[in-house]
PDB file of C-alpha atoms in Angstrom:
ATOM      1  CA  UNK O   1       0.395  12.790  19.553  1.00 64.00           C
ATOM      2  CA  UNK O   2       0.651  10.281  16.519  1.00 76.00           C
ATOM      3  CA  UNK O   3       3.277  11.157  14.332  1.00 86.00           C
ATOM      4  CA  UNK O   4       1.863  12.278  10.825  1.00 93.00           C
ATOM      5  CA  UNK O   5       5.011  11.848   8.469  1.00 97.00           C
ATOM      6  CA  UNK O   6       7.586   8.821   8.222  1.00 98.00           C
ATOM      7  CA  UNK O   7      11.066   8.468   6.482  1.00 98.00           C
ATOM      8  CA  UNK O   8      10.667   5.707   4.216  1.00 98.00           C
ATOM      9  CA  UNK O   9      14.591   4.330   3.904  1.00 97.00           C
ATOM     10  CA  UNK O  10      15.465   6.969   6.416  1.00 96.00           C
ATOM     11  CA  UNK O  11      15.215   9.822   4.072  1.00 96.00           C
ATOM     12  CA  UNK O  12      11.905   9.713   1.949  1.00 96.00           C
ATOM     13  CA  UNK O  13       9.671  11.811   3.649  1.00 97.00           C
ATOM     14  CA  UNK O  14       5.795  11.296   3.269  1.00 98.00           C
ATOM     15  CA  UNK O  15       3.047  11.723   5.558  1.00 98.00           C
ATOM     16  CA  UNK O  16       1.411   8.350   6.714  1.00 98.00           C
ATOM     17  CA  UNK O  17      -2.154   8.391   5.435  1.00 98.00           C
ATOM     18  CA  UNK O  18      -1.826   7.906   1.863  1.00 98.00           C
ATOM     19  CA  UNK O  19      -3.737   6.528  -1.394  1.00 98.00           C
ATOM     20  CA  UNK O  20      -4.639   3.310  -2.594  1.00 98.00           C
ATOM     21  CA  UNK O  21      -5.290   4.189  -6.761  1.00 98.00           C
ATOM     22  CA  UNK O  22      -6.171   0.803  -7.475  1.00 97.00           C
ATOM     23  CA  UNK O  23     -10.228   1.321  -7.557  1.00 95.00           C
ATOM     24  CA  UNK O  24      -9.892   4.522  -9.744  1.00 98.00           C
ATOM     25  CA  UNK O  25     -11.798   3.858 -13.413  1.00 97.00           C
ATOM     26  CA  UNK O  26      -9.526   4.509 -16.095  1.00 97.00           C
ATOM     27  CA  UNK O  27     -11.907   3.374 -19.071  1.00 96.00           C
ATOM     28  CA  UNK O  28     -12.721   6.326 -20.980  1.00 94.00           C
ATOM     29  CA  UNK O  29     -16.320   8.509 -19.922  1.00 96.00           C
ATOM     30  CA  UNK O  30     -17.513  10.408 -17.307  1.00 96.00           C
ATOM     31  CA  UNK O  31     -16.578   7.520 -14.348  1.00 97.00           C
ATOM     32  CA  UNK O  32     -12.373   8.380 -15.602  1.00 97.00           C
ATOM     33  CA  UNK O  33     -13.106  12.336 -15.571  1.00 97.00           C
ATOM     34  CA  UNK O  34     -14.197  11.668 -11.909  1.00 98.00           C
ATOM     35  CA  UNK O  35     -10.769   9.043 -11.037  1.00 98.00           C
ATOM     36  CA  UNK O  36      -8.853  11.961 -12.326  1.00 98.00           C
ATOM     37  CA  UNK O  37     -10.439  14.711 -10.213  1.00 98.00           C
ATOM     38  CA  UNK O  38     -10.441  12.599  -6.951  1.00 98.00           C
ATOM     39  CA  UNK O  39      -6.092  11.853  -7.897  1.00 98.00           C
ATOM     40  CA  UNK O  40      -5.716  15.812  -7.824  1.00 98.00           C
ATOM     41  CA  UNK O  41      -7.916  16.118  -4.896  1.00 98.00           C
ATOM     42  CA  UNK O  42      -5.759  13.686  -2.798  1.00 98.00           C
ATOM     43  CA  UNK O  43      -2.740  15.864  -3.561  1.00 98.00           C
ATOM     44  CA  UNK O  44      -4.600  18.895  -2.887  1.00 98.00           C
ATOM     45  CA  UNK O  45      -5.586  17.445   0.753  1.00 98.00           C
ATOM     46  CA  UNK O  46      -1.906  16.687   1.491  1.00 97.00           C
ATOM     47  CA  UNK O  47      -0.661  13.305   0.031  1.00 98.00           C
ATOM     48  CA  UNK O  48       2.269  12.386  -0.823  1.00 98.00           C
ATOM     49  CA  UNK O  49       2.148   8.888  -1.476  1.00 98.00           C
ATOM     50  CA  UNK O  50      -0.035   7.325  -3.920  1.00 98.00           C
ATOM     51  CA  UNK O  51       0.082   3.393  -4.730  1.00 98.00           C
ATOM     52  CA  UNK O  52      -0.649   1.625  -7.895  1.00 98.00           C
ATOM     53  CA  UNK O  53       1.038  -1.064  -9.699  1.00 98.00           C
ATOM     54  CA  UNK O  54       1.219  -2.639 -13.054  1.00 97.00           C
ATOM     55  CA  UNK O  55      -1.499  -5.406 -12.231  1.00 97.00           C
ATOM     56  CA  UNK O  56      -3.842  -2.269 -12.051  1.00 97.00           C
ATOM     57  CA  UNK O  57      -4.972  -2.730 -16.122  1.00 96.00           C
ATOM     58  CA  UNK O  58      -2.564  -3.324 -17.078  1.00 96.00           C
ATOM     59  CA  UNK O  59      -0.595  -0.112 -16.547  1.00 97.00           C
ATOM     60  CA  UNK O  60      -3.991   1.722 -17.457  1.00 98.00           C
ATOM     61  CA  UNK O  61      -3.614   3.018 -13.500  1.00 98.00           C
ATOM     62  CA  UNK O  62      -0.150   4.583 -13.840  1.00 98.00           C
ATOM     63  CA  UNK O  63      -1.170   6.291 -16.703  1.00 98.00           C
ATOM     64  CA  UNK O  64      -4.253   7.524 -15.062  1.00 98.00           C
ATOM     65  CA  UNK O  65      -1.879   9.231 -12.332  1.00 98.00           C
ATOM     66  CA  UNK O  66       0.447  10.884 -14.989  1.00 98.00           C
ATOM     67  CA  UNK O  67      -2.537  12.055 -16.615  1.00 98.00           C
ATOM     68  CA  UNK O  68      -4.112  12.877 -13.516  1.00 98.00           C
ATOM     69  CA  UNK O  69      -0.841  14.832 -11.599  1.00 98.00           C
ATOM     70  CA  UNK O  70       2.509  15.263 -14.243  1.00 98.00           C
ATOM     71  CA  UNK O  71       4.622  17.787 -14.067  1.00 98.00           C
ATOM     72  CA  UNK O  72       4.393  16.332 -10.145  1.00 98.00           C
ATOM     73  CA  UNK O  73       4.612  18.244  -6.649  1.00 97.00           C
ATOM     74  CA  UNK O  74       7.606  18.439  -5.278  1.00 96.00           C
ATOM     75  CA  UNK O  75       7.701  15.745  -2.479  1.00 96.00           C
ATOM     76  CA  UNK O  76       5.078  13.272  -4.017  1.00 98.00           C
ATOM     77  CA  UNK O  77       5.587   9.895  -4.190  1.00 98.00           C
ATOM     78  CA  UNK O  78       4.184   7.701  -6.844  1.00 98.00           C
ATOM     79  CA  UNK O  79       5.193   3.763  -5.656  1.00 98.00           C
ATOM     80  CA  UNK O  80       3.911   0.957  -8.326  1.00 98.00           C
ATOM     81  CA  UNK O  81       4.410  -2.649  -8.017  1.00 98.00           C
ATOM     82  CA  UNK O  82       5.701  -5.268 -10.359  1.00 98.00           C
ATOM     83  CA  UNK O  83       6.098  -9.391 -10.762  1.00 98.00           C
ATOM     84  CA  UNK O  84       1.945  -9.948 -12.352  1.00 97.00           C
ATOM     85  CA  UNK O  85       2.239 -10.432 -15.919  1.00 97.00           C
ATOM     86  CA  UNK O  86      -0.554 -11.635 -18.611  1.00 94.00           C
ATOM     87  CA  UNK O  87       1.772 -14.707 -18.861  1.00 93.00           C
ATOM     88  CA  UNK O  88      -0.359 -17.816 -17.804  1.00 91.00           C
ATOM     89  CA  UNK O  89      -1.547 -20.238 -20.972  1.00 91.00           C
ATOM     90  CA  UNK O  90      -4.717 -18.811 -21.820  1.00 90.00           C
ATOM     91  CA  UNK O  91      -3.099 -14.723 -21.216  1.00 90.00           C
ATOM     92  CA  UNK O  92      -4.677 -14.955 -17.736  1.00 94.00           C
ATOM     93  CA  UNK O  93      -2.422 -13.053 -14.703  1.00 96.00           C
ATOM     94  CA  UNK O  94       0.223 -14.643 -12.991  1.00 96.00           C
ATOM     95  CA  UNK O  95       2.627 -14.123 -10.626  1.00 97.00           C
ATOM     96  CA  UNK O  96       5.549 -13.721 -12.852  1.00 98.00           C
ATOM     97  CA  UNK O  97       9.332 -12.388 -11.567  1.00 98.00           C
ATOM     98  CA  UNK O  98      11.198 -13.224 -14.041  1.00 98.00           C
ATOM     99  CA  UNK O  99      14.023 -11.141 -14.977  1.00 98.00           C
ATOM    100  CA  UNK O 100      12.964 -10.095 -18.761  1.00 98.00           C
ATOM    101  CA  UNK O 101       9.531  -9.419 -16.940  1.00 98.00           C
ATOM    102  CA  UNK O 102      10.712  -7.339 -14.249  1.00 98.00           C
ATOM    103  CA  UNK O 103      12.211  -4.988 -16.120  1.00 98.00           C
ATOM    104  CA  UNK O 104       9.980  -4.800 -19.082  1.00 98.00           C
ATOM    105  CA  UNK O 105       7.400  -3.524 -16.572  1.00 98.00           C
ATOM    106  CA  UNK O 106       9.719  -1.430 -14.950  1.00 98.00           C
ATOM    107  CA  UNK O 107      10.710   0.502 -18.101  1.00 98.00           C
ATOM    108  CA  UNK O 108       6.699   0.132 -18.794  1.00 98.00           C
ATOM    109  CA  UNK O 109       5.654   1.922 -15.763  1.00 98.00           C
ATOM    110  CA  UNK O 110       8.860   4.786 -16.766  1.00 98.00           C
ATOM    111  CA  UNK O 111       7.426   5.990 -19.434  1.00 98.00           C
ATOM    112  CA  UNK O 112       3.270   5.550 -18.404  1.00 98.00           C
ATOM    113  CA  UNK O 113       4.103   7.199 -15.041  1.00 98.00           C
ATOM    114  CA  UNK O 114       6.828  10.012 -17.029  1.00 98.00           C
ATOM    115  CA  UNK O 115       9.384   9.808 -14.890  1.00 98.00           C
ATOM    116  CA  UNK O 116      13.357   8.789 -15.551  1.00 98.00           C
ATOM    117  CA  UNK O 117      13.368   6.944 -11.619  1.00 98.00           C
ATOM    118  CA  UNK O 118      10.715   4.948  -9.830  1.00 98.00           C
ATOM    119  CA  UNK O 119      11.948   6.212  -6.357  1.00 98.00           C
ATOM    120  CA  UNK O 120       9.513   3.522  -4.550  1.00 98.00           C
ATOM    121  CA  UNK O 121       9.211   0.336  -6.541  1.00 98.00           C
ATOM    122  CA  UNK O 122       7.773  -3.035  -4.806  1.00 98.00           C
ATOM    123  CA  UNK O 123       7.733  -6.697  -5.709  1.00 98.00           C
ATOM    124  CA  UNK O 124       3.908  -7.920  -6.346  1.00 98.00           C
ATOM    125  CA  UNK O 125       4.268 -11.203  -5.208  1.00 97.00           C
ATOM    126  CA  UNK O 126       7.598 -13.490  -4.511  1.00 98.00           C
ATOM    127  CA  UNK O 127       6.905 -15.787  -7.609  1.00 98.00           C
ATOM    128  CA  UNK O 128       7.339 -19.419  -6.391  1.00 97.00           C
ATOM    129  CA  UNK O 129       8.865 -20.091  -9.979  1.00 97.00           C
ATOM    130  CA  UNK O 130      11.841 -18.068  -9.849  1.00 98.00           C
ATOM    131  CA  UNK O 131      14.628 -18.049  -8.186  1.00 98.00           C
ATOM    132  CA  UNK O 132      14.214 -15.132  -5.202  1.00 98.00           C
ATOM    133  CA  UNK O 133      17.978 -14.336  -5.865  1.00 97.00           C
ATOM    134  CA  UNK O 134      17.193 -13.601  -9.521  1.00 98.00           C
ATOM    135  CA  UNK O 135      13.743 -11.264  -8.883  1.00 98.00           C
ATOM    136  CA  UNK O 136      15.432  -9.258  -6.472  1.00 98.00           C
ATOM    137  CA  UNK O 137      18.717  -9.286  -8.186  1.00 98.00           C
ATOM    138  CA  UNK O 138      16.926  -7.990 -11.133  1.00 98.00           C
ATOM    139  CA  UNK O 139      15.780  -4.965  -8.725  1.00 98.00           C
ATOM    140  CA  UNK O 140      19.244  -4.649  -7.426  1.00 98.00           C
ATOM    141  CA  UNK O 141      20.443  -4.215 -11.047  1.00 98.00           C
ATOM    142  CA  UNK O 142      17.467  -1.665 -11.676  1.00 98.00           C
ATOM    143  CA  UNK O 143      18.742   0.387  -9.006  1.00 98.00           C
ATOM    144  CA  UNK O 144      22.808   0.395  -9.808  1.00 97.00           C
ATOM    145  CA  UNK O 145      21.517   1.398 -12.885  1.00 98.00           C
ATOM    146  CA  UNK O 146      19.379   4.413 -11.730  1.00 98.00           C
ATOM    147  CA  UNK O 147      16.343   3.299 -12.960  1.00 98.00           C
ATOM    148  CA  UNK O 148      15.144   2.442  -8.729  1.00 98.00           C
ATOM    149  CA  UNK O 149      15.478   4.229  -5.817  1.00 98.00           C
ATOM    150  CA  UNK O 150      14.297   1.772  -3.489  1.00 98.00           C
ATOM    151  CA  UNK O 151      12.773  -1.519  -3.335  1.00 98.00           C
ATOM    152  CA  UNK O 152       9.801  -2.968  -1.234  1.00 98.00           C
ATOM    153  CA  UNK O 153       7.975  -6.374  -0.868  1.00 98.00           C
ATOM    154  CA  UNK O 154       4.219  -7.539  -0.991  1.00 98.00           C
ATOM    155  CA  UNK O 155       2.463 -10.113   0.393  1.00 97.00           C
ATOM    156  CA  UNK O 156       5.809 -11.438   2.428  1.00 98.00           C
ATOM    157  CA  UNK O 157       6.485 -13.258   5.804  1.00 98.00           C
ATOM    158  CA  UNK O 158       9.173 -12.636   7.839  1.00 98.00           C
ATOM    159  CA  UNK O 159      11.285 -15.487   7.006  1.00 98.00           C
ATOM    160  CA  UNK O 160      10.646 -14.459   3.522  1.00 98.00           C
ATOM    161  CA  UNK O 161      11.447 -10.624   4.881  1.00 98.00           C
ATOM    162  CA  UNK O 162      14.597 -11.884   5.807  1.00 98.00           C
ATOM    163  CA  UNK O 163      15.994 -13.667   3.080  1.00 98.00           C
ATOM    164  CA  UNK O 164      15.089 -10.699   0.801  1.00 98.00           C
ATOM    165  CA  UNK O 165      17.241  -8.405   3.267  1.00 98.00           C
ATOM    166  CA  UNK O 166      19.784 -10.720   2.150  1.00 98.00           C
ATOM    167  CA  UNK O 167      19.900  -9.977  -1.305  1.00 97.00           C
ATOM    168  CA  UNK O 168      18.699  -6.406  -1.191  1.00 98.00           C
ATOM    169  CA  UNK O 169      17.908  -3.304   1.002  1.00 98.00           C
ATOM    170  CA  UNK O 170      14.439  -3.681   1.589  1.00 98.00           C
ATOM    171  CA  UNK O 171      12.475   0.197   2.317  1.00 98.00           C
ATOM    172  CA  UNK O 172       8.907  -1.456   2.474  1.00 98.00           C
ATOM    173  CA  UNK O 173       6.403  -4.151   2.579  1.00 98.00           C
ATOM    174  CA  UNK O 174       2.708  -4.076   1.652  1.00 98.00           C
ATOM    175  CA  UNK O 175       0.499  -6.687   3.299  1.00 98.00           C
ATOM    176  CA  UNK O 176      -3.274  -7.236   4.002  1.00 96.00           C
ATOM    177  CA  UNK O 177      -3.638  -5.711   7.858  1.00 96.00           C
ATOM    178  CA  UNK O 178      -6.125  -4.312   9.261  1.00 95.00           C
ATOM    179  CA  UNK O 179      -8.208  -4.108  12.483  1.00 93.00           C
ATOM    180  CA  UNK O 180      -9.499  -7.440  12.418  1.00 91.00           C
ATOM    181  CA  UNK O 181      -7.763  -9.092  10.374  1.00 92.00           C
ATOM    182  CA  UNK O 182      -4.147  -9.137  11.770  1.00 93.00           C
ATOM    183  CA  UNK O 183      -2.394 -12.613  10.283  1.00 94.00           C
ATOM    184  CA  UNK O 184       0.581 -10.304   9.038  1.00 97.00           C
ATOM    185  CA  UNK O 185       1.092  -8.909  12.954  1.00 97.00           C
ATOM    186  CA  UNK O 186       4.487 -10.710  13.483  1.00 98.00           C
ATOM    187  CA  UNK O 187       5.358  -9.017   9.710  1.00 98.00           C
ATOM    188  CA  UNK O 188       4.629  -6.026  11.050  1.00 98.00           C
ATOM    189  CA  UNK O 189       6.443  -6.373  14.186  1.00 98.00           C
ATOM    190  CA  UNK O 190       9.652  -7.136  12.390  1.00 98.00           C
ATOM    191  CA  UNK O 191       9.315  -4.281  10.079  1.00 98.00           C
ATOM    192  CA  UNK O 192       8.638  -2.283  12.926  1.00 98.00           C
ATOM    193  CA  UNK O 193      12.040  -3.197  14.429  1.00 98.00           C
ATOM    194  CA  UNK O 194      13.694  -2.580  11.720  1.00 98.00           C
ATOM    195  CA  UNK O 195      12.232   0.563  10.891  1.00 98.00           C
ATOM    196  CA  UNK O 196      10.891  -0.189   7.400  1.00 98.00           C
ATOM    197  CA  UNK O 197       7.817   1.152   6.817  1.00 98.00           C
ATOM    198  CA  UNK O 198       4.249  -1.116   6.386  1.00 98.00           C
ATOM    199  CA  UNK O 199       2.030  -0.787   3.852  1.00 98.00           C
ATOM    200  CA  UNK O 200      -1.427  -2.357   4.961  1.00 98.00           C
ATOM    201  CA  UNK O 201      -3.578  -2.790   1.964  1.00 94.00           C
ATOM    202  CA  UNK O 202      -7.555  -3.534   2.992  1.00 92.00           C
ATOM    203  CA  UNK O 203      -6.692  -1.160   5.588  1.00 95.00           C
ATOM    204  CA  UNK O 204     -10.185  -0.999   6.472  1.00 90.00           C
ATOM    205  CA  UNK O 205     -12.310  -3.803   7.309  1.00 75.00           C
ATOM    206  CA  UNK O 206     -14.895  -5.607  10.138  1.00 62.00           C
ATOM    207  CA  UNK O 207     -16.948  -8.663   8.761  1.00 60.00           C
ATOM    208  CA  UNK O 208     -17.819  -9.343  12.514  1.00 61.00           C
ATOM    209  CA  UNK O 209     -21.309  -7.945  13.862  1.00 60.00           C
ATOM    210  CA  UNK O 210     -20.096  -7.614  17.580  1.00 64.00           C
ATOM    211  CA  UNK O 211     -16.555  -5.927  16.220  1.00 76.00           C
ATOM    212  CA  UNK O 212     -18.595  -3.512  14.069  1.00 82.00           C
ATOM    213  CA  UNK O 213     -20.330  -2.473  17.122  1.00 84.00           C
ATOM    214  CA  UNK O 214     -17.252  -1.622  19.167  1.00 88.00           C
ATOM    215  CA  UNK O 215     -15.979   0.219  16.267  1.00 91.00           C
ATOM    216  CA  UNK O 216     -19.176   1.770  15.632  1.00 92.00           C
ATOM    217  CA  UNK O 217     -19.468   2.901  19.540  1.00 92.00           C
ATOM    218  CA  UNK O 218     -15.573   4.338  19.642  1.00 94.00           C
ATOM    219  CA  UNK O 219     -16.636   6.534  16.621  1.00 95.00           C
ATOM    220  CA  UNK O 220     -19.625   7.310  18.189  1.00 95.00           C
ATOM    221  CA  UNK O 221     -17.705   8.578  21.092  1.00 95.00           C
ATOM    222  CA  UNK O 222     -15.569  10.619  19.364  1.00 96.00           C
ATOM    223  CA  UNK O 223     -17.811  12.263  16.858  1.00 96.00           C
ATOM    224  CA  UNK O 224     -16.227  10.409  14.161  1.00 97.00           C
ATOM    225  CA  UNK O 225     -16.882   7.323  11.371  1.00 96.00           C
ATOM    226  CA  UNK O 226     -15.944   4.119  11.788  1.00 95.00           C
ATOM    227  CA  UNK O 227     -13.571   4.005   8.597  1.00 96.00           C
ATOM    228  CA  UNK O 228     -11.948   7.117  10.043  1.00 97.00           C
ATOM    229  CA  UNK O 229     -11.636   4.760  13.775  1.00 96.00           C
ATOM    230  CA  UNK O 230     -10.361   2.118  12.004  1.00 96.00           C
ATOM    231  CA  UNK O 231      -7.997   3.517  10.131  1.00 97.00           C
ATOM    232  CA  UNK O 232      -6.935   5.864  13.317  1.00 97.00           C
ATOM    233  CA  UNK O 233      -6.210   2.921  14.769  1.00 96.00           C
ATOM    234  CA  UNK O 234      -3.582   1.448  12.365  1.00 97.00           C
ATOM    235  CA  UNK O 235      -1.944   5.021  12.615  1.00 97.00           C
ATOM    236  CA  UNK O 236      -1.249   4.451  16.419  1.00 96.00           C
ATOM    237  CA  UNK O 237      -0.182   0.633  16.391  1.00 96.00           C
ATOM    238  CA  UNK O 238       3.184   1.766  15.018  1.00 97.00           C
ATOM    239  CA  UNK O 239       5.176   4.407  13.703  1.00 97.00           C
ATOM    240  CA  UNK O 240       5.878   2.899  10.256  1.00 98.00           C
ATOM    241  CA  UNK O 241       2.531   1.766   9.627  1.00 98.00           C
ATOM    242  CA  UNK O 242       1.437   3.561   6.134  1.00 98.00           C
ATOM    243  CA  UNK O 243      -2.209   3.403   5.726  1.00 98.00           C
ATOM    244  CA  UNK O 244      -3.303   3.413   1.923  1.00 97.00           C
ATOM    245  CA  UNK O 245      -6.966   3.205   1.535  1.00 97.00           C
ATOM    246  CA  UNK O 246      -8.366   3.597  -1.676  1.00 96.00           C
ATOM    247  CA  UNK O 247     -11.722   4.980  -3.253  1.00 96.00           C
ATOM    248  CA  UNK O 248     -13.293   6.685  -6.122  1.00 97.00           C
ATOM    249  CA  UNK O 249     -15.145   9.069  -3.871  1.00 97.00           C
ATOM    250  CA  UNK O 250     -13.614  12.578  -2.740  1.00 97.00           C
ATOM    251  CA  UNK O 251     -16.195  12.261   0.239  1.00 97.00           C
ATOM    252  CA  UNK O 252     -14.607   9.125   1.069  1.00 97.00           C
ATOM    253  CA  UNK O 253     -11.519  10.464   0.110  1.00 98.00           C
ATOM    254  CA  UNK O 254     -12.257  13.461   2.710  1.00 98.00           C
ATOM    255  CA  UNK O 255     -13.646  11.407   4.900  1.00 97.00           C
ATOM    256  CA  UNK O 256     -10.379   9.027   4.933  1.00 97.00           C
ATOM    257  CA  UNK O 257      -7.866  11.467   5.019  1.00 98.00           C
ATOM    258  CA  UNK O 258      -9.579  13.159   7.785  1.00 97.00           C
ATOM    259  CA  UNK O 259      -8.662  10.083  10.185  1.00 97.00           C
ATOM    260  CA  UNK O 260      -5.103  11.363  10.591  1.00 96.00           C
ATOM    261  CA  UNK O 261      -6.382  14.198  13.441  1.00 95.00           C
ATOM    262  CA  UNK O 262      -8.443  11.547  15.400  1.00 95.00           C
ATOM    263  CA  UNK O 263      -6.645  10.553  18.397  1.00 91.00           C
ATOM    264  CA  UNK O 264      -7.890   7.431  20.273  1.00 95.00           C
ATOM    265  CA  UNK O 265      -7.579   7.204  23.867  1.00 94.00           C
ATOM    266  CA  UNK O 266      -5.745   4.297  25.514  1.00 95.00           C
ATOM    267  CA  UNK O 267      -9.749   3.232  26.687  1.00 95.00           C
ATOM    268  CA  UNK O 268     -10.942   3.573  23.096  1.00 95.00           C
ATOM    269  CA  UNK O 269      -8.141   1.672  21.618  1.00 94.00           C
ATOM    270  CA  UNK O 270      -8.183  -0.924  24.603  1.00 94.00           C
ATOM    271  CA  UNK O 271     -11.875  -1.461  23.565  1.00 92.00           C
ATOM    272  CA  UNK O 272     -11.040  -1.637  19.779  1.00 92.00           C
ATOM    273  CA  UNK O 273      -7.919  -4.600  20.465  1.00 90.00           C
ATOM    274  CA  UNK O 274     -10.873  -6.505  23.025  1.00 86.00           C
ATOM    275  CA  UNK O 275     -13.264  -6.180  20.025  1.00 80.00           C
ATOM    276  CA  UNK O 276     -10.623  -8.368  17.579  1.00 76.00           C
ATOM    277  CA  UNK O 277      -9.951 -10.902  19.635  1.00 73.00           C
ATOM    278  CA  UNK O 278     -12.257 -13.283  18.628  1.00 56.00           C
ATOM    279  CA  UNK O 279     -11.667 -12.632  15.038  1.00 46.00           C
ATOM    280  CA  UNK O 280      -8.196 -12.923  15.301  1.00 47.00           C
ATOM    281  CA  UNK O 281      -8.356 -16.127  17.070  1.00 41.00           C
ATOM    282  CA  UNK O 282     -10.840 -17.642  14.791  1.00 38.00           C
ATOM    283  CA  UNK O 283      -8.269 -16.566  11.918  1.00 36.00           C
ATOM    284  CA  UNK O 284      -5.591 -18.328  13.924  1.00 33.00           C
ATOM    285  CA  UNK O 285      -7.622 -21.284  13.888  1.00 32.00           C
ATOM    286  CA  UNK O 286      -8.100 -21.637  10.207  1.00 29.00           C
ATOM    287  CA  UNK O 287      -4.204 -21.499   9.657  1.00 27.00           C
TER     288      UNK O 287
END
């Protein structure tokens, strides 16, 4: 039996299937009233951890979950990402780790989010610009101070995994995996080792007709959806894999959350991996 919680830096407990709130509307109207009543309905169903970040509008998505869950449940954990600033020439995004940056949108996300400590915060992006020394120093600093509890990468590879571990005790890292689309697999093999825990955003995915069929025919087997297959699927391929898929739906939402008491067979998931090969190797080929 899959294991359905996971002790992110040994002792944050959460269990594994959580939420993406990056799709969640926060302009005011009727489309908000709904982002706010699928939040609470996650937490009702059992999660307890919910990702956003500052690129989300700008902060408009962390203020959407205070709104949404503050005072918060005991054992819920809010993580939000920082390093993408409205900083490029014409006010466009950017990757931006700067120092002053960091911690402006640190103390930013304090006070939309309503919290004194950010017990999960991770780095957007490693920004090519700045020194990696002074980004995760910066979170280092955040931390002595009491502002952190613990630090995770995004978008990383493992020689970038490892000179981070360097400079800082790294808890997390968030990177595009799914199914069939696995470039991140030796990322994940090395967090796996060392027992941090992965984050796969896109957690669901299959732009391949034949794949879709496999995953299509598992479900079918089990009297389940394909989402819930493929996201049953990342659950079993290792113990610190964190699924975080997102919506704006609570059947979606119910229908997500529900993928965490599907068990897969060795036969189904031997199917599934036979299914990605040719995806993954065409995704090899285009480096």
């Amino acid at each position: 039996m899959t294991s359905t919680t996971f002790r992110i830096g040994g002792d944050l407990q959460v269990r594994r299937l959580g939420f993406g709130a990056m799709h969640l509307p926060t302009e005011p109207g009727p489309d908000r009233e709904n982002a706010l009543a699928v939040a609470r309905r996650a937490v009702e169903l059992g999660v307890t951890l919910i990702d956003t970040a500052h690129l989300y509008g700008g902060g408009a998505n962390e203020e959407l979950l205070a709104e949404a869950l503050h005072p918060y449940p005991e054992g819920l954990l809010i993580t939000t990402k920082v390093g993408v600033a409205r900083t490029g020439p014409a006010g466009e995004w950017k990757l931006d780790g700067r120092p002053s940056i960091l911690r402006a949108q640190v103390e930013q996300a304090l006070r939309r989010l309503r919290v004194e400590r950010i017990e999960l915060l991770q780095l957007h992006r490693i920004d090519p610009e700045t020194p990696l020394a002074d980004q995760l120093g910066t979170l280092r600093e955040l931390q002595t101070e009491g502002l952190v509890g613990r630090v995770g990468l995004s978008e990383v590879t493992v020689a970038e995994l490892a000179r981070a571990r360097e400079i800082v005790d790294v808890v997390s890292v968030q990177n595009r995996y799914n199914l069939l689309d696995r470039e991140h697999e030796p990322v994940l093999d090395a967090c796996t080792m060392a027992g941090i825990a992965f984050l796969p955003w896109r957690p669901v995915a299959w732009g391949k007709a034949g794949a879709g069929a496999e995953i299509a025919a598992v479900a079918s087997d089990l009297g389940a959806t394909p989402t819930q297959v493929a996201l049953a699927w990342l659950l079993g391929r290792s113990p610190v894999v964190l699924p975080i898929p997102g919506t704006a739906r609570n059947e979606h939402l119910e229908e997500n959350l529900a993928a965490a008491d599907l068990d897969l067979t060795p036969a189904h998931r031997a199917r599934l991996d036979r299914s990605a090969e040719e995806p993954r190797a065409t995704a090899s080929e285009r480096g």
